[in-house]
PDB file of C-alpha atoms and ligand atoms in Angstrom:
ATOM      1  CA  MET P   1     -15.223 -18.292   7.321  1.00 81.00           C
ATOM      2  CA  ALA P   2     -12.363 -16.275   5.189  1.00 93.00           C
ATOM      3  CA  PRO P   3     -12.688 -18.060   1.431  1.00 97.00           C
ATOM      4  CA  ARG P   4      -9.579 -19.347  -0.167  1.00 98.00           C
ATOM      5  CA  VAL P   5      -9.037 -17.766  -2.906  1.00 98.00           C
ATOM      6  CA  VAL P   6      -5.911 -19.310  -5.596  1.00 98.00           C
ATOM      7  CA  PRO P   7      -4.770 -16.239  -8.452  1.00 98.00           C
ATOM      8  CA  VAL P   8      -4.748 -18.070 -11.412  1.00 98.00           C
ATOM      9  CA  PRO P   9      -2.283 -16.010 -14.113  1.00 98.00           C
ATOM     10  CA  CYS P  10      -3.441 -15.847 -17.828  1.00 98.00           C
ATOM     11  CA  LEU P  11      -2.763 -14.054 -20.443  1.00 98.00           C
ATOM     12  CA  ARG P  12       0.019 -11.986 -20.954  1.00 97.00           C
ATOM     13  CA  ASP P  13      -0.594 -10.148 -16.784  1.00 98.00           C
ATOM     14  CA  ASN P  14      -4.434 -11.292 -16.156  1.00 98.00           C
ATOM     15  CA  TYR P  15      -5.236 -12.200 -12.827  1.00 98.00           C
ATOM     16  CA  ALA P  16      -8.351 -15.193 -12.881  1.00 99.00           C
ATOM     17  CA  TYR P  17      -9.780 -16.169  -9.438  1.00 99.00           C
ATOM     18  CA  LEU P  18     -10.260 -19.591  -8.187  1.00 98.00           C
ATOM     19  CA  VAL P  19     -12.252 -18.966  -4.741  1.00 98.00           C
ATOM     20  CA  HIS P  20     -14.061 -21.182  -2.613  1.00 98.00           C
ATOM     21  CA  ALA P  21     -14.588 -22.335   1.378  1.00 97.00           C
ATOM     22  CA  PRO P  22     -11.920 -23.583   3.128  1.00 95.00           C
ATOM     23  CA  GLY P  23     -12.850 -28.339   3.307  1.00 93.00           C
ATOM     24  CA  SER P  24     -14.941 -27.342   0.476  1.00 96.00           C
ATOM     25  CA  ARG P  25     -14.688 -29.070  -3.665  1.00 97.00           C
ATOM     26  CA  GLU P  26     -16.686 -26.762  -4.946  1.00 98.00           C
ATOM     27  CA  ALA P  27     -15.206 -23.447  -6.487  1.00 98.00           C
ATOM     28  CA  LEU P  28     -16.018 -20.220  -7.966  1.00 98.00           C
ATOM     29  CA  VAL P  29     -14.098 -18.585 -10.243  1.00 99.00           C
ATOM     30  CA  VAL P  30     -13.997 -14.491 -11.051  1.00 99.00           C
ATOM     31  CA  ASP P  31     -12.592 -13.631 -14.453  1.00 99.00           C
ATOM     32  CA  PRO P  32     -12.179 -16.089 -16.566  1.00 98.00           C
ATOM     33  CA  SER P  33      -9.326 -14.710 -18.913  1.00 98.00           C
ATOM     34  CA  GLU P  34      -8.530 -18.328 -20.724  1.00 98.00           C
ATOM     35  CA  ALA P  35     -10.480 -21.351 -20.211  1.00 98.00           C
ATOM     36  CA  GLU P  36      -6.904 -23.552 -20.045  1.00 98.00           C
ATOM     37  CA  PRO P  37      -5.132 -22.278 -16.982  1.00 98.00           C
ATOM     38  CA  VAL P  38      -8.353 -22.243 -15.250  1.00 98.00           C
ATOM     39  CA  LEU P  39      -9.212 -26.440 -15.703  1.00 98.00           C
ATOM     40  CA  ALA P  40      -5.137 -26.995 -14.805  1.00 98.00           C
ATOM     41  CA  ALA P  41      -5.853 -25.280 -11.629  1.00 98.00           C
ATOM     42  CA  LEU P  42      -9.207 -26.475 -11.187  1.00 98.00           C
ATOM     43  CA  ALA P  43      -6.946 -30.447 -11.170  1.00 98.00           C
ATOM     44  CA  ARG P  44      -4.265 -29.064  -8.945  1.00 98.00           C
ATOM     45  CA  GLU P  45      -6.457 -28.053  -6.734  1.00 98.00           C
ATOM     46  CA  SER P  46      -8.496 -30.909  -7.051  1.00 98.00           C
ATOM     47  CA  LEU P  47     -11.853 -28.381  -7.453  1.00 98.00           C
ATOM     48  CA  THR P  48     -15.050 -28.899  -9.521  1.00 98.00           C
ATOM     49  CA  LEU P  49     -16.125 -25.945 -10.732  1.00 98.00           C
ATOM     50  CA  SER P  50     -19.872 -23.958  -9.975  1.00 98.00           C
ATOM     51  CA  ALA P  51     -19.988 -20.330 -11.271  1.00 98.00           C
ATOM     52  CA  VAL P  52     -18.100 -17.642 -13.323  1.00 98.00           C
ATOM     53  CA  LEU P  53     -17.692 -14.556 -11.752  1.00 98.00           C
ATOM     54  CA  CYS P  54     -17.585 -11.305 -14.075  1.00 98.00           C
ATOM     55  CA  THR P  55     -16.481  -8.261 -13.841  1.00 98.00           C
ATOM     56  CA  HIS P  56     -17.149  -6.419 -16.617  1.00 98.00           C
ATOM     57  CA  HIS P  57     -16.979  -7.500 -20.856  1.00 98.00           C
ATOM     58  CA  HIS P  58     -13.859  -7.298 -22.109  1.00 98.00           C
ATOM     59  CA  HIS P  59     -12.839 -10.103 -23.546  1.00 98.00           C
ATOM     60  CA  ASP P  60      -9.125 -10.642 -21.607  1.00 98.00           C
ATOM     61  CA  HIS P  61     -11.775 -10.944 -18.565  1.00 98.00           C
ATOM     62  CA  VAL P  62     -13.968 -12.991 -20.075  1.00 98.00           C
ATOM     63  CA  GLY P  63     -12.633 -14.752 -22.598  1.00 98.00           C
ATOM     64  CA  GLY P  64     -12.322 -18.518 -20.860  1.00 98.00           C
ATOM     65  CA  ASN P  65     -16.407 -18.389 -20.414  1.00 98.00           C
ATOM     66  CA  GLU P  66     -16.879 -20.189 -23.344  1.00 98.00           C
ATOM     67  CA  GLY P  67     -14.540 -23.022 -22.902  1.00 98.00           C
ATOM     68  CA  LEU P  68     -15.109 -23.665 -19.487  1.00 98.00           C
ATOM     69  CA  LEU P  69     -19.042 -24.152 -19.993  1.00 98.00           C
ATOM     70  CA  ALA P  70     -18.074 -26.999 -22.508  1.00 98.00           C
ATOM     71  CA  VAL P  71     -16.914 -28.910 -19.451  1.00 98.00           C
ATOM     72  CA  PHE P  72     -19.175 -27.757 -16.649  1.00 98.00           C
ATOM     73  CA  PRO P  73     -22.533 -27.108 -18.544  1.00 96.00           C
ATOM     74  CA  GLY P  74     -24.205 -26.817 -15.584  1.00 94.00           C
ATOM     75  CA  LEU P  75     -22.117 -24.195 -14.585  1.00 98.00           C
ATOM     76  CA  THR P  76     -23.637 -20.686 -13.652  1.00 98.00           C
ATOM     77  CA  VAL P  77     -21.743 -17.724 -15.733  1.00 98.00           C
ATOM     78  CA  VAL P  78     -22.723 -14.120 -12.960  1.00 98.00           C
ATOM     79  CA  ALA P  79     -22.188 -10.795 -14.798  1.00 98.00           C
ATOM     80  CA  SER P  80     -23.800  -7.248 -13.575  1.00 98.00           C
ATOM     81  CA  ALA P  81     -27.974  -6.644 -15.926  1.00 98.00           C
ATOM     82  CA  HIS P  82     -26.362  -3.478 -17.541  1.00 97.00           C
ATOM     83  CA  ASP P  83     -23.982  -6.438 -19.515  1.00 97.00           C
ATOM     84  CA  ARG P  84     -26.836  -8.167 -20.194  1.00 93.00           C
ATOM     85  CA  GLY P  85     -25.806  -9.900 -23.838  1.00 95.00           C
ATOM     86  CA  ARG P  86     -21.970  -8.569 -24.250  1.00 97.00           C
ATOM     87  CA  VAL P  87     -21.038 -11.248 -21.469  1.00 98.00           C
ATOM     88  CA  PRO P  88     -20.778 -14.805 -23.211  1.00 97.00           C
ATOM     89  CA  CYS P  89     -22.205 -17.500 -21.798  1.00 98.00           C
ATOM     90  CA  THR P  90     -24.553 -14.974 -18.816  1.00 98.00           C
ATOM     91  CA  THR P  91     -26.819 -16.996 -16.612  1.00 98.00           C
ATOM     92  CA  ARG P  92     -27.781 -14.947 -14.043  1.00 98.00           C
ATOM     93  CA  THR P  93     -27.756 -10.760 -13.934  1.00 98.00           C
ATOM     94  CA  MET P  94     -26.445  -9.137  -9.744  1.00 98.00           C
ATOM     95  CA  ASN P  95     -27.607  -5.592  -9.451  1.00 98.00           C
ATOM     96  CA  ASP P  96     -26.031  -3.519  -6.938  1.00 98.00           C
ATOM     97  CA  GLY P  97     -26.700  -4.396  -3.588  1.00 98.00           C
ATOM     98  CA  ASP P  98     -27.882  -7.759  -4.805  1.00 98.00           C
ATOM     99  CA  VAL P  99     -26.587 -11.112  -3.302  1.00 98.00           C
ATOM    100  CA  MET P 100     -26.146 -14.486  -4.059  1.00 98.00           C
ATOM    101  CA  THR P 101     -24.865 -17.879  -2.642  1.00 98.00           C
ATOM    102  CA  PHE P 102     -22.423 -20.003  -5.368  1.00 97.00           C
ATOM    103  CA  ALA P 103     -20.148 -22.624  -4.337  1.00 97.00           C
ATOM    104  CA  GLY P 104     -21.418 -22.535  -1.225  1.00 97.00           C
ATOM    105  CA  LEU P 105     -19.904 -18.754  -0.818  1.00 98.00           C
ATOM    106  CA  GLU P 106     -22.393 -15.338  -0.460  1.00 98.00           C
ATOM    107  CA  ALA P 107     -20.815 -12.586  -2.948  1.00 98.00           C
ATOM    108  CA  ARG P 108     -22.743  -9.120  -2.682  1.00 98.00           C
ATOM    109  CA  ALA P 109     -22.471  -7.042  -6.430  1.00 98.00           C
ATOM    110  CA  ILE P 110     -21.280  -3.344  -6.348  1.00 98.00           C
ATOM    111  CA  ALA P 111     -21.966  -1.252  -9.028  1.00 98.00           C
ATOM    112  CA  VAL P 112     -18.166   0.024  -9.843  1.00 98.00           C
ATOM    113  CA  PRO P 113     -18.707   1.684 -13.148  1.00 98.00           C
ATOM    114  CA  GLY P 114     -15.787   4.172 -14.372  1.00 98.00           C
ATOM    115  CA  HIS P 115     -13.549   1.417 -16.738  1.00 98.00           C
ATOM    116  CA  THR P 116     -16.989   0.343 -17.665  1.00 98.00           C
ATOM    117  CA  LEU P 117     -20.518   1.469 -17.833  1.00 98.00           C
ATOM    118  CA  GLY P 118     -21.200  -1.610 -16.684  1.00 98.00           C
ATOM    119  CA  ALA P 119     -18.362  -2.799 -14.156  1.00 98.00           C
ATOM    120  CA  VAL P 120     -18.785  -4.505 -11.207  1.00 98.00           C
ATOM    121  CA  ALA P 121     -17.004  -6.033  -8.098  1.00 99.00           C
ATOM    122  CA  TYR P 122     -17.737  -8.822  -6.369  1.00 99.00           C
ATOM    123  CA  VAL P 123     -17.229  -8.565  -2.598  1.00 98.00           C
ATOM    124  CA  ILE P 124     -17.301 -12.485  -0.810  1.00 98.00           C
ATOM    125  CA  ASP P 125     -16.675 -12.397   3.062  1.00 98.00           C
ATOM    126  CA  ASP P 126     -13.461 -11.213   3.991  1.00 98.00           C
ATOM    127  CA  ALA P 127     -12.121 -10.550   0.372  1.00 98.00           C
ATOM    128  CA  VAL P 128     -13.254  -7.735  -2.930  1.00 99.00           C
ATOM    129  CA  PHE P 129     -12.267  -8.758  -6.610  1.00 99.00           C
ATOM    130  CA  THR P 130     -12.292  -4.878  -7.948  1.00 99.00           C
ATOM    131  CA  GLY P 131     -11.364  -6.779 -11.962  1.00 99.00           C
ATOM    132  CA  ASP P 132     -10.223  -3.573 -13.953  1.00 98.00           C
ATOM    133  CA  THR P 133     -11.654  -0.869 -11.269  1.00 99.00           C
ATOM    134  CA  MET P 134      -9.120  -0.868  -9.200  1.00 99.00           C
ATOM    135  CA  PHE P 135      -5.761  -2.287  -9.027  1.00 98.00           C
ATOM    136  CA  VAL P 136      -3.439  -2.685  -6.500  1.00 99.00           C
ATOM    137  CA  ALA P 137      -1.764   1.527  -6.480  1.00 98.00           C
ATOM    138  CA  GLY P 138      -3.538   3.041  -9.658  1.00 98.00           C
ATOM    139  CA  CYS P 139      -6.905   2.434 -11.012  1.00 98.00           C
ATOM    140  CA  GLY P 140      -8.056   1.530 -14.708  1.00 98.00           C
ATOM    141  CA  ARG P 141      -8.843   4.042 -17.613  1.00 98.00           C
ATOM    142  CA  LEU P 142     -11.394   5.743 -17.490  1.00 98.00           C
ATOM    143  CA  PHE P 143     -13.270   3.858 -21.013  1.00 98.00           C
ATOM    144  CA  GLU P 144     -17.316   4.189 -20.270  1.00 98.00           C
ATOM    145  CA  GLY P 145     -17.290   6.102 -17.686  1.00 98.00           C
ATOM    146  CA  THR P 146     -15.891   9.417 -15.951  1.00 98.00           C
ATOM    147  CA  PRO P 147     -13.702  11.064 -13.553  1.00 98.00           C
ATOM    148  CA  ALA P 148     -17.143  10.691 -11.599  1.00 98.00           C
ATOM    149  CA  MET P 149     -17.874   7.469 -11.598  1.00 98.00           C
ATOM    150  CA  MET P 150     -15.042   6.268 -10.822  1.00 99.00           C
ATOM    151  CA  HIS P 151     -14.052   8.729  -7.906  1.00 98.00           C
ATOM    152  CA  GLU P 152     -17.432   7.183  -6.421  1.00 98.00           C
ATOM    153  CA  SER P 153     -17.216   3.637  -6.976  1.00 99.00           C
ATOM    154  CA  LEU P 154     -13.447   4.350  -6.153  1.00 99.00           C
ATOM    155  CA  SER P 155     -13.642   6.372  -2.496  1.00 98.00           C
ATOM    156  CA  HIS P 156     -17.475   5.793  -2.184  1.00 98.00           C
ATOM    157  CA  LYS P 157     -17.387   2.190  -2.259  1.00 98.00           C
ATOM    158  CA  ILE P 158     -14.447   0.016  -2.612  1.00 98.00           C
ATOM    159  CA  ALA P 159     -12.477   2.583   0.373  1.00 98.00           C
ATOM    160  CA  ARG P 160     -15.651   2.251   2.706  1.00 98.00           C
ATOM    161  CA  LEU P 161     -15.693  -1.737   2.617  1.00 98.00           C
ATOM    162  CA  PRO P 162     -14.435  -2.900   6.008  1.00 98.00           C
ATOM    163  CA  PRO P 163     -10.094  -2.119   6.084  1.00 98.00           C
ATOM    164  CA  GLU P 164      -8.778  -5.220   6.656  1.00 98.00           C
ATOM    165  CA  THR P 165     -10.706  -6.131   3.324  1.00 98.00           C
ATOM    166  CA  ARG P 166      -8.625  -7.931   1.085  1.00 98.00           C
ATOM    167  CA  VAL P 167      -8.655  -6.727  -2.605  1.00 99.00           C
ATOM    168  CA  TYR P 168      -7.448  -8.819  -5.601  1.00 99.00           C
ATOM    169  CA  CYS P 169      -7.680  -7.263  -8.742  1.00 99.00           C
ATOM    170  CA  GLY P 170      -7.290  -7.833 -12.292  1.00 98.00           C
ATOM    171  CA  HIS P 171      -4.024  -7.462 -13.259  1.00 98.00           C
ATOM    172  CA  GLU P 172      -0.282  -7.373 -12.396  1.00 98.00           C
ATOM    173  CA  TYR P 173       0.264  -4.125 -12.637  1.00 98.00           C
ATOM    174  CA  THR P 174       1.813  -2.808  -9.369  1.00 98.00           C
ATOM    175  CA  GLN P 175       5.724  -2.390 -10.876  1.00 98.00           C
ATOM    176  CA  SER P 176       4.582   0.108 -13.133  1.00 98.00           C
ATOM    177  CA  ASN P 177       1.233   1.430 -11.507  1.00 98.00           C
ATOM    178  CA  VAL P 178       4.190   2.667  -8.517  1.00 98.00           C
ATOM    179  CA  ARG P 179       6.498   4.027 -11.034  1.00 98.00           C
ATOM    180  CA  PHE P 180       3.140   6.810 -11.629  1.00 98.00           C
ATOM    181  CA  ALA P 181       2.714   6.592  -7.748  1.00 98.00           C
ATOM    182  CA  LEU P 182       6.079   7.362  -6.631  1.00 98.00           C
ATOM    183  CA  ALA P 183       5.693  10.328  -9.231  1.00 98.00           C
ATOM    184  CA  VAL P 184       2.871  12.215  -7.558  1.00 98.00           C
ATOM    185  CA  GLU P 185       3.928  11.639  -3.964  1.00 98.00           C
ATOM    186  CA  PRO P 186       7.476  10.839  -4.089  1.00 98.00           C
ATOM    187  CA  ASP P 187       7.567  10.983  -0.205  1.00 98.00           C
ATOM    188  CA  ASN P 188       4.672   7.977   0.817  1.00 98.00           C
ATOM    189  CA  GLU P 189       6.583   6.413   2.968  1.00 98.00           C
ATOM    190  CA  ALA P 190       3.600   3.047   2.431  1.00 98.00           C
ATOM    191  CA  LEU P 191       4.149   3.821  -1.443  1.00 98.00           C
ATOM    192  CA  GLN P 192       8.078   3.380  -0.875  1.00 98.00           C
ATOM    193  CA  ALA P 193       7.728   0.118   0.979  1.00 98.00           C
ATOM    194  CA  LEU P 194       5.518  -1.029  -1.658  1.00 98.00           C
ATOM    195  CA  ALA P 195       7.862  -0.516  -4.265  1.00 98.00           C
ATOM    196  CA  GLU P 196      10.536  -2.310  -2.622  1.00 98.00           C
ATOM    197  CA  ARG P 197       7.874  -5.468  -1.531  1.00 98.00           C
ATOM    198  CA  ALA P 198       6.025  -5.678  -5.474  1.00 98.00           C
ATOM    199  CA  ARG P 199       9.793  -5.621  -6.728  1.00 98.00           C
ATOM    200  CA  ALA P 200      10.877  -8.861  -4.837  1.00 98.00           C
ATOM    201  CA  ALA P 201       7.528 -10.668  -5.535  1.00 98.00           C
ATOM    202  CA  ARG P 202       8.066 -10.409  -9.032  1.00 98.00           C
ATOM    203  CA  GLU P 203      11.264 -11.386  -8.558  1.00 98.00           C
ATOM    204  CA  ARG P 204       9.877 -14.736  -6.753  1.00 98.00           C
ATOM    205  CA  GLY P 205       7.351 -14.895  -9.469  1.00 97.00           C
ATOM    206  CA  GLU P 206       5.159 -14.656  -7.244  1.00 98.00           C
ATOM    207  CA  PRO P 207       1.750 -12.341  -8.147  1.00 98.00           C
ATOM    208  CA  THR P 208       1.994  -9.021  -5.452  1.00 98.00           C
ATOM    209  CA  VAL P 209      -2.101  -9.329  -4.860  1.00 98.00           C
ATOM    210  CA  PRO P 210      -3.470  -9.417  -2.169  1.00 98.00           C
ATOM    211  CA  SER P 211      -3.509  -5.659  -1.656  1.00 98.00           C
ATOM    212  CA  THR P 212      -5.714  -4.857   1.379  1.00 98.00           C
ATOM    213  CA  VAL P 213      -8.454  -2.156   1.062  1.00 99.00           C
ATOM    214  CA  ALA P 214      -5.761   0.336   4.472  1.00 98.00           C
ATOM    215  CA  ALA P 215      -3.411  -0.493   2.576  1.00 98.00           C
ATOM    216  CA  GLU P 216      -4.909   0.963  -0.670  1.00 99.00           C
ATOM    217  CA  ILE P 217      -6.243   4.029   1.127  1.00 98.00           C
ATOM    218  CA  GLN P 218      -2.180   4.327   2.347  1.00 98.00           C
ATOM    219  CA  HIS P 219      -0.321   4.312  -1.219  1.00 98.00           C
ATOM    220  CA  ASN P 220      -2.476   3.649  -3.639  1.00 99.00           C
ATOM    221  CA  PRO P 221      -2.923   7.648  -5.607  1.00 98.00           C
ATOM    222  CA  PHE P 222      -6.728   7.511  -7.192  1.00 99.00           C
ATOM    223  CA  LEU P 223      -7.774   6.843  -3.172  1.00 98.00           C
ATOM    224  CA  ARG P 224      -5.956   9.638  -2.385  1.00 98.00           C
ATOM    225  CA  VAL P 225      -7.185  13.192  -4.437  1.00 98.00           C
ATOM    226  CA  ALA P 226      -8.769  15.116  -1.119  1.00 98.00           C
ATOM    227  CA  ILE P 227      -5.832  14.593   0.009  1.00 98.00           C
ATOM    228  CA  PRO P 228      -4.343  18.328  -0.187  1.00 97.00           C
ATOM    229  CA  HIS P 229      -0.353  17.741  -1.131  1.00 97.00           C
ATOM    230  CA  VAL P 230      -2.035  15.469  -4.005  1.00 98.00           C
ATOM    231  CA  ALA P 231      -5.024  18.697  -4.816  1.00 98.00           C
ATOM    232  CA  ALA P 232      -2.404  20.954  -5.052  1.00 97.00           C
ATOM    233  CA  ARG P 233      -0.019  18.895  -7.961  1.00 97.00           C
ATOM    234  CA  TYR P 234      -3.108  19.388 -10.565  1.00 97.00           C
ATOM    235  CA  GLY P 235      -4.135  22.798  -9.644  1.00 95.00           C
ATOM    236  CA  ALA P 236      -7.424  21.633  -8.074  1.00 89.00           C
ATOM    237  CA  ALA P 237      -8.902  21.555  -4.687  1.00 90.00           C
ATOM    238  CA  ASP P 238     -12.139  19.292  -6.710  1.00 97.00           C
ATOM    239  CA  PRO P 239     -11.373  15.927  -5.467  1.00 98.00           C
ATOM    240  CA  VAL P 240     -13.096  14.797  -8.790  1.00 98.00           C
ATOM    241  CA  HIS P 241     -11.563  17.004 -11.343  1.00 98.00           C
ATOM    242  CA  VAL P 242      -8.048  16.296  -9.369  1.00 98.00           C
ATOM    243  CA  LEU P 243      -9.111  12.110 -10.156  1.00 98.00           C
ATOM    244  CA  GLY P 244      -9.669  13.419 -13.990  1.00 98.00           C
ATOM    245  CA  ALA P 245      -6.058  15.485 -14.274  1.00 98.00           C
ATOM    246  CA  MET P 246      -4.376  12.259 -12.465  1.00 98.00           C
ATOM    247  CA  ARG P 247      -6.091   9.174 -14.873  1.00 98.00           C
ATOM    248  CA  ALA P 248      -4.973  11.799 -18.182  1.00 98.00           C
ATOM    249  CA  GLU P 249      -1.484  12.478 -16.330  1.00 98.00           C
ATOM    250  CA  LYS P 250      -1.356   8.248 -16.394  1.00 98.00           C
ATOM    251  CA  ASP P 251      -2.338   7.634 -19.319  1.00 97.00           C
ATOM    252  CA  ASP P 252       0.013   9.360 -20.791  1.00 96.00           C
ATOM    253  CA  PHE P 253       3.104   8.152 -18.872  1.00 96.00           C
ATOM    254  CA  ARG P 254       5.696   6.452 -19.549  1.00 85.00           C
TER     255      ARG P 254
HETATM  256 ZN1  LIG J 301     -10.662  -4.308 -19.058  1.00 75.29          ZN
HETATM  257 FE1  LIG J 302      -8.532  -5.805 -18.222  1.00 75.29          FE
END
């Protein structure tokens, strides 16, 4: 059965996610930036915590691990095998394609290098947790990986999940991503509709997650690098080259 996912706003614009099977009181958390908001959300939802899944080693995704472990001493803390030693409190590591069960939920790890070399996304039933690899209408900066890696992770891994897969990303960056995406594709109607939905959601104080894989294919410029009118903007036909040029343009976009 599809899991219930509760976004937990952390720090300035991060999301941690509580995930649990309907009817179960046992939850896992993805990317706890800090412990306190996660503990408050667990209390509010009457859930206990049995596992932490970390998408990558950056502090704004793992900063709460120690505090959560202090409250739940038996906690399983999961990171990609590549991040062994740089995700605090790790108790188990996963490689690309590994499947493990936490809080009664089957989680599959998919390696998605680009933002960092150890970046991993977790697929749990019809939901994917993408960390800083893919955002709604955007992707993460290339801190450690190459454009080729990011292209492979986005277009050949995440975009090939079932179209109805719900996408939960690491940050609320949607509105600034949409501004850039509209500069790339001003006539994209899916993007124009997203701009309106995101504005309305943020005005109500609600998150813009989840998106879906199908929606990202329609409006995320970093998944659209092989489309001729997008590629033409960068004067290149090679999708990897287009992605690199697009990411570099976004780095300086205000
Ligand atoms: Zn990051
Ligand atoms: Fe981050």
